[in-house]
Coordinates of C-alpha atoms in Angstrom, one line a residue:
X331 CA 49.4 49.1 6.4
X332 CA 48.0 45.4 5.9
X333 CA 51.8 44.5 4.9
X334 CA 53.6 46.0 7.6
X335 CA 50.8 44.6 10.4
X336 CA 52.6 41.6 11.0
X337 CA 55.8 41.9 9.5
X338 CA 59.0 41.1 11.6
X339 CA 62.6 42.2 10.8
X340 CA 64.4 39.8 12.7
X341 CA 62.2 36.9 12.0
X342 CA 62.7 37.7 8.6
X343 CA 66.3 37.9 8.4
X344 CA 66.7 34.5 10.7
X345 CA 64.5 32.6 8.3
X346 CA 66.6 33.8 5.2
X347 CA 69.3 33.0 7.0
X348 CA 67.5 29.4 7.7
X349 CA 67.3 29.0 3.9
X350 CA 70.5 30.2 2.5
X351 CA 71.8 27.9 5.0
X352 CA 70.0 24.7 3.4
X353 CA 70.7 25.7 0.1
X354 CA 74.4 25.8 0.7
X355 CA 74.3 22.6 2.4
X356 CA 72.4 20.7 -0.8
X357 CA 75.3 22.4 -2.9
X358 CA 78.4 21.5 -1.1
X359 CA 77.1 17.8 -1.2
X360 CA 77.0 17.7 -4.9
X361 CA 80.0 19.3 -5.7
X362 CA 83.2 17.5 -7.8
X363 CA 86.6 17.3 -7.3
X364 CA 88.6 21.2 -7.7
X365 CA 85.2 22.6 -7.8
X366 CA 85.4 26.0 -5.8
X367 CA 82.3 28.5 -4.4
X368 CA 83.7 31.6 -3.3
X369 CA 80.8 33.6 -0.7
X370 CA 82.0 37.4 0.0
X371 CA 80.4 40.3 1.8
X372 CA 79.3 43.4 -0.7
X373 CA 81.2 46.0 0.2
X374 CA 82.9 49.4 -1.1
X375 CA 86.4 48.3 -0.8
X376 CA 86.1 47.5 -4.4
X377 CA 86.2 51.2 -5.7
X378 CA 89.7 51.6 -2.7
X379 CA 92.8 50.1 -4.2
X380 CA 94.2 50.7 -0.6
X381 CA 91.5 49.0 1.4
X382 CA 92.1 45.4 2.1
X383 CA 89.3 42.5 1.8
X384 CA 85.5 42.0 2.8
X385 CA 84.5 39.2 4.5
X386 CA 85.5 35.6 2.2
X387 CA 84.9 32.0 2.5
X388 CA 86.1 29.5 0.0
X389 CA 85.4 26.1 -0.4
X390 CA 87.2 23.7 -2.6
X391 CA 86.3 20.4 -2.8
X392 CA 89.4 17.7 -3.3
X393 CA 90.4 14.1 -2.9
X394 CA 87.3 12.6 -3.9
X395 CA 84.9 13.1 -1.2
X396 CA 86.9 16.1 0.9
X397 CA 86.1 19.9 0.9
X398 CA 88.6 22.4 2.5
X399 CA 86.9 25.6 3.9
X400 CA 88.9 28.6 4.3
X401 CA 87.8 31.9 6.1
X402 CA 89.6 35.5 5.7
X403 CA 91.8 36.4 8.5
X404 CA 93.3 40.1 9.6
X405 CA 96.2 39.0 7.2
X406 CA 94.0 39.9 4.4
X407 CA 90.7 41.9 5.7
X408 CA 90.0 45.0 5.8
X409 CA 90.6 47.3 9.1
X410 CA 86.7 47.6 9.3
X411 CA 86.4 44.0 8.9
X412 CA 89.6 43.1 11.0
X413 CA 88.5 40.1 13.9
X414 CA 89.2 41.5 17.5
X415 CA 90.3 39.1 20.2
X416 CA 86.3 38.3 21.0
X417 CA 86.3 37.4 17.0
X418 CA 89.1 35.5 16.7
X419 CA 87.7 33.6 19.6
X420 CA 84.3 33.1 18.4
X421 CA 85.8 31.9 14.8
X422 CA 87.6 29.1 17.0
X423 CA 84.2 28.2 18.7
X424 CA 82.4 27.5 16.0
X425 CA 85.4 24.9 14.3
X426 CA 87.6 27.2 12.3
X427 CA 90.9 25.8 12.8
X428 CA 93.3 29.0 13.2
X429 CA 95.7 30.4 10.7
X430 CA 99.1 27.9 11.1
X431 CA 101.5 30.5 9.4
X432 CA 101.9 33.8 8.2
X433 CA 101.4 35.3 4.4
X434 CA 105.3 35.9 4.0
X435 CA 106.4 32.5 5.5
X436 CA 106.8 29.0 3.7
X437 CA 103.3 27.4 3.6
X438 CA 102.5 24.1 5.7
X439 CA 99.7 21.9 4.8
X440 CA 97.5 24.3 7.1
X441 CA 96.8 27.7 5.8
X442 CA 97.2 31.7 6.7
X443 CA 93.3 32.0 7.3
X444 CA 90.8 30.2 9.2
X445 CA 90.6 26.8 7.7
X446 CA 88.9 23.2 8.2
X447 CA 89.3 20.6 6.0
X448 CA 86.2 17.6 6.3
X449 CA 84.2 15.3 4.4
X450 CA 82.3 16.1 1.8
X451 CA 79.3 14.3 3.0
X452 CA 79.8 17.1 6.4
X453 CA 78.3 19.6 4.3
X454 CA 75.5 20.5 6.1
X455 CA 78.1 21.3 9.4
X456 CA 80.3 23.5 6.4
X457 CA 77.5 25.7 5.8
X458 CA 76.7 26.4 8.9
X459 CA 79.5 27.5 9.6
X460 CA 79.9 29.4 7.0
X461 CA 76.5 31.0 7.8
X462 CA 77.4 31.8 11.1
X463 CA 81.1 33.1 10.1
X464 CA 79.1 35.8 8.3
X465 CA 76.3 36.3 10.7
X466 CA 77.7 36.0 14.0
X467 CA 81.3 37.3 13.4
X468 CA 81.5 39.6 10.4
X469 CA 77.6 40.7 11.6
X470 CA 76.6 40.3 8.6
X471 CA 72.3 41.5 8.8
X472 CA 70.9 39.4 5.9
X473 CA 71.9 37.0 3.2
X474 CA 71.2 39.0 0.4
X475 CA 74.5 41.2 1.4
X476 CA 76.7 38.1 0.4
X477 CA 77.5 37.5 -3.3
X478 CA 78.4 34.0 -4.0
X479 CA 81.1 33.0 -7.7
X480 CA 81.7 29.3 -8.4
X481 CA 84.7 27.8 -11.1
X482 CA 84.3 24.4 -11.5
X483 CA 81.8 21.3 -13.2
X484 CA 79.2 21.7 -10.6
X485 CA 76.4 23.5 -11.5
X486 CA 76.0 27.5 -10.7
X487 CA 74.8 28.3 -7.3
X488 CA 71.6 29.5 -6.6
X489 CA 71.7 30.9 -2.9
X490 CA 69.1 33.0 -3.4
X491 CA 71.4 36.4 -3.1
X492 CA 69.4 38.6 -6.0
X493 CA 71.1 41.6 -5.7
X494 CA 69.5 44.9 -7.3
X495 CA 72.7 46.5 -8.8
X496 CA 73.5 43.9 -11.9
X497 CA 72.7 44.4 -14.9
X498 CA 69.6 43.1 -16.7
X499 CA 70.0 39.8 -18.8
X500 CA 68.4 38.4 -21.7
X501 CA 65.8 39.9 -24.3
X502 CA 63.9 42.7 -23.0
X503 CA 60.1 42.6 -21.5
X504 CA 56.5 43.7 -22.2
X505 CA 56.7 47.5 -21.6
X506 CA 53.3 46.7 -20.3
X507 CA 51.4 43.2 -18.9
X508 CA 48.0 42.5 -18.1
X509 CA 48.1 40.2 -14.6
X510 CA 45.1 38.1 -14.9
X511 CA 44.6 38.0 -11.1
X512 CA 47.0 38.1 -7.6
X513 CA 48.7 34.7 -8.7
X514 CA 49.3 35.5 -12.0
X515 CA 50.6 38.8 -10.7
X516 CA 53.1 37.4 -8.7
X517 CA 54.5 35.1 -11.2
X518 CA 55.0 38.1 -13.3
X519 CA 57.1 40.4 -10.6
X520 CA 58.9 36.6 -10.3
X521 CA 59.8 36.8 -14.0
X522 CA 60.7 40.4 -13.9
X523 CA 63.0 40.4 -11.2
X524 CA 64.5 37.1 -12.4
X525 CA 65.3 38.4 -15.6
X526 CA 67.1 41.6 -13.9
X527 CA 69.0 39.4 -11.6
X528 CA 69.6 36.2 -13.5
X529 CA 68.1 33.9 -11.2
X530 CA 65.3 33.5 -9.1
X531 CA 65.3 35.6 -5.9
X532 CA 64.4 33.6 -2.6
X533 CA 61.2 34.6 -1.2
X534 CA 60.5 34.5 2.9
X535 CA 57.6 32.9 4.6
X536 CA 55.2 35.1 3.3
X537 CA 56.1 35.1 -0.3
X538 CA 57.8 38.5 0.1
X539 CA 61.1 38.6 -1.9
X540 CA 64.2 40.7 0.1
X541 CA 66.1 41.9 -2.9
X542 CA 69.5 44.1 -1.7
X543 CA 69.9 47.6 -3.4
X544 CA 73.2 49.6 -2.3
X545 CA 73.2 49.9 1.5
X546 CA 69.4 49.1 1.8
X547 CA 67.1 46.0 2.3
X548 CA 64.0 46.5 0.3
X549 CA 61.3 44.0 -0.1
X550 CA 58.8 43.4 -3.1
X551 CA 55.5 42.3 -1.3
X552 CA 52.3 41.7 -3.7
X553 CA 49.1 41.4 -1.3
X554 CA 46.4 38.7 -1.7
X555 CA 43.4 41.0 -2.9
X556 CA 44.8 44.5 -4.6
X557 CA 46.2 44.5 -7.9
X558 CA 49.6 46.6 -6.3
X559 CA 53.1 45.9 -5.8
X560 CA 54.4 47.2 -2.7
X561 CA 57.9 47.8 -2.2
X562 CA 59.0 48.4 1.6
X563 CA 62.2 49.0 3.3
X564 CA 62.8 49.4 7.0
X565 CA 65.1 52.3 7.9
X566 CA 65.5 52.9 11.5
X567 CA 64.5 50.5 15.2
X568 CA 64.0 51.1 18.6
X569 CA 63.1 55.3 18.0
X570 CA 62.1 56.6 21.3
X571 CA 59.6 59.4 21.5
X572 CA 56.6 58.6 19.2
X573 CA 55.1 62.2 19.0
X574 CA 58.7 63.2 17.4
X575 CA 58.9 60.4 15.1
X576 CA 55.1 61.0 13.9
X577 CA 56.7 64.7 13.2
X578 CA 59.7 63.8 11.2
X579 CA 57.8 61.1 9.3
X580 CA 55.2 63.9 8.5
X581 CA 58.5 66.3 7.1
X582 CA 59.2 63.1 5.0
X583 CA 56.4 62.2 3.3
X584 CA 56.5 66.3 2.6
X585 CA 60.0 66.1 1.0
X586 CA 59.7 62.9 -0.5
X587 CA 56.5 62.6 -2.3
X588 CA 56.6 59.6 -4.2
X589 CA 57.8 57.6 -1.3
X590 CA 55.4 57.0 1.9
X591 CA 57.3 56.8 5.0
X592 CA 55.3 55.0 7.8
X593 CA 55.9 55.0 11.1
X594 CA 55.0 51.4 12.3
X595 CA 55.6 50.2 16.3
X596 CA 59.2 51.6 16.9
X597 CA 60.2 51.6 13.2
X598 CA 60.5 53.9 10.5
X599 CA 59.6 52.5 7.2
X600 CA 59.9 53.6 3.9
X601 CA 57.5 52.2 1.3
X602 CA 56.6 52.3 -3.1
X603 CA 53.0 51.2 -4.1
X604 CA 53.0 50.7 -7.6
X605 CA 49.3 50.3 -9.6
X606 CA 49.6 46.4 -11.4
X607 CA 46.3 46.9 -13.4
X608 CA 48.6 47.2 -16.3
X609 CA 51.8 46.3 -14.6
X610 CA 55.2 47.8 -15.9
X611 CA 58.1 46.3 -15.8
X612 CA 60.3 49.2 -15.9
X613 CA 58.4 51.1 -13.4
X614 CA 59.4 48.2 -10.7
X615 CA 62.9 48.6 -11.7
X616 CA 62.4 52.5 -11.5
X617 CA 61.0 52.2 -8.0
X618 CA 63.2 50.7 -6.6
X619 CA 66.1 52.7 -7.4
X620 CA 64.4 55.3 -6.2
X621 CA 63.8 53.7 -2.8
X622 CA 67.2 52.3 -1.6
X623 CA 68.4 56.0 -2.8
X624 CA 66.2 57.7 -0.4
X625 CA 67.2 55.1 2.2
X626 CA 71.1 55.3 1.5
X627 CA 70.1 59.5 2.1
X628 CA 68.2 58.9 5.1
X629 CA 69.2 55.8 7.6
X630 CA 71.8 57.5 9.5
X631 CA 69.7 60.9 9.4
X632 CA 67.1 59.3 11.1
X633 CA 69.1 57.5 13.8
X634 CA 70.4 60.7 14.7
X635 CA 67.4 62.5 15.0
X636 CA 65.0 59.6 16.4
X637 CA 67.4 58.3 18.6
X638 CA 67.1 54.8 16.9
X639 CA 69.4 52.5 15.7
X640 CA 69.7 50.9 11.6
X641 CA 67.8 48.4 11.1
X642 CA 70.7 47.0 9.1
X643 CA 73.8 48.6 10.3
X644 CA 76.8 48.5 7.2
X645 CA 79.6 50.0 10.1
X646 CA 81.0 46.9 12.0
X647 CA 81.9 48.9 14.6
X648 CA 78.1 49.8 15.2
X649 CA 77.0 46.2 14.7
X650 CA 79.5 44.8 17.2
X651 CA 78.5 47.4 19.8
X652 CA 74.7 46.3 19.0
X653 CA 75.8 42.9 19.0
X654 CA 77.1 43.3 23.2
X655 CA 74.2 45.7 24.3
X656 CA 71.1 43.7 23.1
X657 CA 69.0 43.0 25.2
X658 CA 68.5 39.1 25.7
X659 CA 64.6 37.5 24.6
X660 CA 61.7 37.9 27.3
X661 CA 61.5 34.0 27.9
X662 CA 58.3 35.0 30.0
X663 CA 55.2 34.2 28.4
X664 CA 51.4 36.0 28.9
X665 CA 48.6 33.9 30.1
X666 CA 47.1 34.0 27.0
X667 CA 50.0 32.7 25.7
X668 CA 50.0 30.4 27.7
X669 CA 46.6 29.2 27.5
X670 CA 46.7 28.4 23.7
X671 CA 49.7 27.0 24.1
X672 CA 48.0 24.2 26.1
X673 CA 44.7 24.0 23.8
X674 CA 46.5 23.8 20.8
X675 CA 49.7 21.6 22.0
X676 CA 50.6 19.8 18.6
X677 CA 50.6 23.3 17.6
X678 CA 49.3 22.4 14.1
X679 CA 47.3 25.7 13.5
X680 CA 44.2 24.4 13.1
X681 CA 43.1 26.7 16.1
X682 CA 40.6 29.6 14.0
X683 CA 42.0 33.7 14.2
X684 CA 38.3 34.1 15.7
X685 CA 39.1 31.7 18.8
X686 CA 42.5 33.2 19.3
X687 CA 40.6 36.6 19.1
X688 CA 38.6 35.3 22.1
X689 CA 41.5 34.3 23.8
X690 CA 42.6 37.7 23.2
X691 CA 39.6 40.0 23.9
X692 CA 40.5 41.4 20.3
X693 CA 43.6 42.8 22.0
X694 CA 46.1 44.0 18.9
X695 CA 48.6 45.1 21.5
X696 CA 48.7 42.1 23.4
X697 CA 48.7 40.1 20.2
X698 CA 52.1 41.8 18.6
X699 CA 53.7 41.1 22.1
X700 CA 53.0 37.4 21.6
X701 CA 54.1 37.6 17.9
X702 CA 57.4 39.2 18.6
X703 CA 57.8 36.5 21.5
X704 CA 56.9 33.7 19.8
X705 CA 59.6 34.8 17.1
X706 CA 62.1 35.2 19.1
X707 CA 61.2 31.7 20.5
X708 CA 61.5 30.5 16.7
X709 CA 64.9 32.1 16.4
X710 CA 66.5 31.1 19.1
X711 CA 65.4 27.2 17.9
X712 CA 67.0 27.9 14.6
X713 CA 69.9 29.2 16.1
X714 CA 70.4 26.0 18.4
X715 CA 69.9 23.9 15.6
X716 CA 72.6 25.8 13.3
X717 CA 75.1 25.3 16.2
X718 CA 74.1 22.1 16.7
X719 CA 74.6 21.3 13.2
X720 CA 78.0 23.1 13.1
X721 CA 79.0 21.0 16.0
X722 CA 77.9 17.9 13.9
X723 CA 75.5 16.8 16.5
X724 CA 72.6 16.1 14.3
X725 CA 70.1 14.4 16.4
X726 CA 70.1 17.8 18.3
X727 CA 69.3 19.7 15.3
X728 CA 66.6 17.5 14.2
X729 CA 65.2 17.8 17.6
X730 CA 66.1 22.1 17.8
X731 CA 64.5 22.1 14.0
X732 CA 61.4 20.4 14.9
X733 CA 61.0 22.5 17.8
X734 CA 61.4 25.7 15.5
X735 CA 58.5 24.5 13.0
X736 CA 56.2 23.7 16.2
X737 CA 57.2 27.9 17.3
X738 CA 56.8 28.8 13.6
X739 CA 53.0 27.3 13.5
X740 CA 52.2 29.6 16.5
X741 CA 53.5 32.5 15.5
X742 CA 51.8 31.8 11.8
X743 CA 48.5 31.3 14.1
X744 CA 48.6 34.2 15.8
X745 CA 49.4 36.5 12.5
X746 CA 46.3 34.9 11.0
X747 CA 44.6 36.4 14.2
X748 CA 45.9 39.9 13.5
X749 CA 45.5 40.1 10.3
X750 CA 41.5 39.2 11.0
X751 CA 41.6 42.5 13.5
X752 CA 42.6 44.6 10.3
X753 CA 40.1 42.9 8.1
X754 CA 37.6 40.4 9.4
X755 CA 37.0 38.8 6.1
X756 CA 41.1 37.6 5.8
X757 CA 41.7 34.0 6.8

């Protein structure tokens, strides 16, 4: 499928990590005096009156041009959620200061969680580590798993968190709307899941919205030339044993017949195309209940029976061990990598998809190697510049940032190229 050609799961998640990370940062600066943002990790403790917490940060800003940050600790999380030594140790690395007393004892001017109080202009080194409190420690897989509540003067965030489970707000739409062409089409699915979520979702790179819906990650994709919506969600990673995935897939797509399961590279994706020529609002909303149930059904089904892992794990257990066996990035690059590395060295895309095809010998293989190493190339610079940033070294993070963008441009250059082996006649 055109929409799953190119599409990366990591990449995806670090780049809306990437963006809830500046949006928090513009926040925090503008914030007044006993303003508060609360950020939490959706859970199901809610409906257990015995479980303890999810995942919290607070900030408060004070004192005129101060914020105090406070992170959870095991005195209030949940068992799931509880920090192991290897936690604890992390939170410390990345500038928490640790609790200074206990719930029951007399309060000092520290606190009984992970706390850090800073400048208020040091917002950009607060919300990164904030962001990688939640991704690195609690394992957190994407943004839109985090719910954010603010009291206070300062406007309401927008973090770009749309979550699918609220309720709708404001007057009701269209039962039916006539998209005048892709772009208009877009701008409609915009307005529609705006109005169910009361506020704009945050879109990735490629204009695809991630929108959580119970335990699932499903994303609303409208392509450039077909009057469709697709709705995608990937299930299970890194099956082994292709001929029995292609079997199971073929029992799926027999059980489930409005959904299309797709087995794409070493995933197992589940997918909704919905007709747009009229589009219904309703049926979107329809869809994709339908789709995170059959993926809350099936994830852990499929692990089991491909011998895969979730592509985003809920169980922290799961997500730590993950987190310790990964294997690290192949730093080693192809000749052909290589090579266009060095005749396009600004890396400013204006290299054609029909040259890198050359460079390529039309090779899609060796050209979804180079993608998923170039990404990982472009996450690991993002990930150097959010420490660097959290370390308040920003001169580094300029320099990591920069060198993120330059990655970004060749992975966007070499996407253009496989898209052109699917259909010639796409940029």
């Amino acid at each position: 499928m055109d929409e799953l050609a190119d599409f990366d799961l990591d990449r995806s998640a670090g780049r809306a990590w990437f963006a809830f990370q500046q949006r928090l940062a513009d926040y925090l600066v503008d914030m007044h005096d006993d303003d508060t943002l609360g950020i939490s990790a959706r859970s199901g403790l809610d409906d257990d009156p015995s479980a303890g917490a999810a995942p919290y940060i607070q900030i408060r800003a004070w004192g005129g041009d101060k914020l105090r940050i406070e992170a959870l600790s095991n005195a209030y999380l949940d068992r799931t959620y509880a920090l192991d030594e290897a936690g604890e140790t992390r939170m410390l690395s990345l500038g928490w200061n640790a609790p200074t007393y206990p719930p029951q004892e007399r309060p000092d001017a520290g606190s009984e969680n992970y706390w850090l109080d800073v400048e208020r202009r040091m917002g950009d080194r607060v919300a990164a580590m904030t962001t990688r409190a939640f991704r690195e420690v609690w394992s957190i897989p994407h943004p839109v798993f985090l719910r954010a509540d603010a009291a206070g003067e300062t406007h309401p965030p927008d973090l770009g968190i749309a979550d699918a489970t609220v309720e709708q707000v404001g007057e009701s739409l269209p039962d039916v709307i006539l998209p005048r062409d892709n772009d208009h089409l877009r701008e409609v699915v915009e307005t529609v899941l705006t109005h169910r979520f009361g506020q704009v979702p945050i879109k990735d790179s490629d204009g695809d919205i991630p929108l959580r819906s119970g335990s699932a990650l499903v994303f609303v994709h409208v392509p450039a030339d077909l009057p469709l919506v697709t709705l995608f969600s990937p299930l299970v990673r890194d099956i082994s044993g292709r001929t029995r995935a292609a079997e199971v897939v073929a029992d799926l797509n027999r059980r489930w017949p409005l959904v299309k399961f797709v087995l794409f590279d070493d995933q197992v994706v589940a997918m909704v195309q919905l007709p747009a020529a009229p589009f219904a609002p309703n049926h979107l909303s329809t869809m994709l209940e339908m789709l995170s149930r059959a993926a809350d059904r099936l994830d852990d089904v499929l692990v089991d029976r491909l011998d895969g892992r979730l592509a985003f794990p809920m169980d922290i257990e799961h997500r730590r061990v993950e987190t310790v066996t990964a294997e690290e990035p192949d730093d080693s690059f192809s000749d052909e990598l290589l090579t266009l590395l060095n005749i396009d060295p600004n890396r400013d895309g204006e290299i054609t998809p029909a040259e890198v095809l050359k460079l390529y010998e039309d090779d899609r293989r060796s050209l979804l190697r180079d993608i998923r190493v170039t990404s990982e190339q472009e996450i690991s610079w993002r990930q150097s510049a959010s420490e660097a940033t959290a370390a308040g070294e920003r001169q580094v993070a300029e320099a990591c940032t920069q060198e993120a963008a330059a990655w970004e441009s060749t992975v966007e250059t070499l996407r253009r190229a496989l898209r052109a082996t699917i259909d010639p006649n796409k940029p």
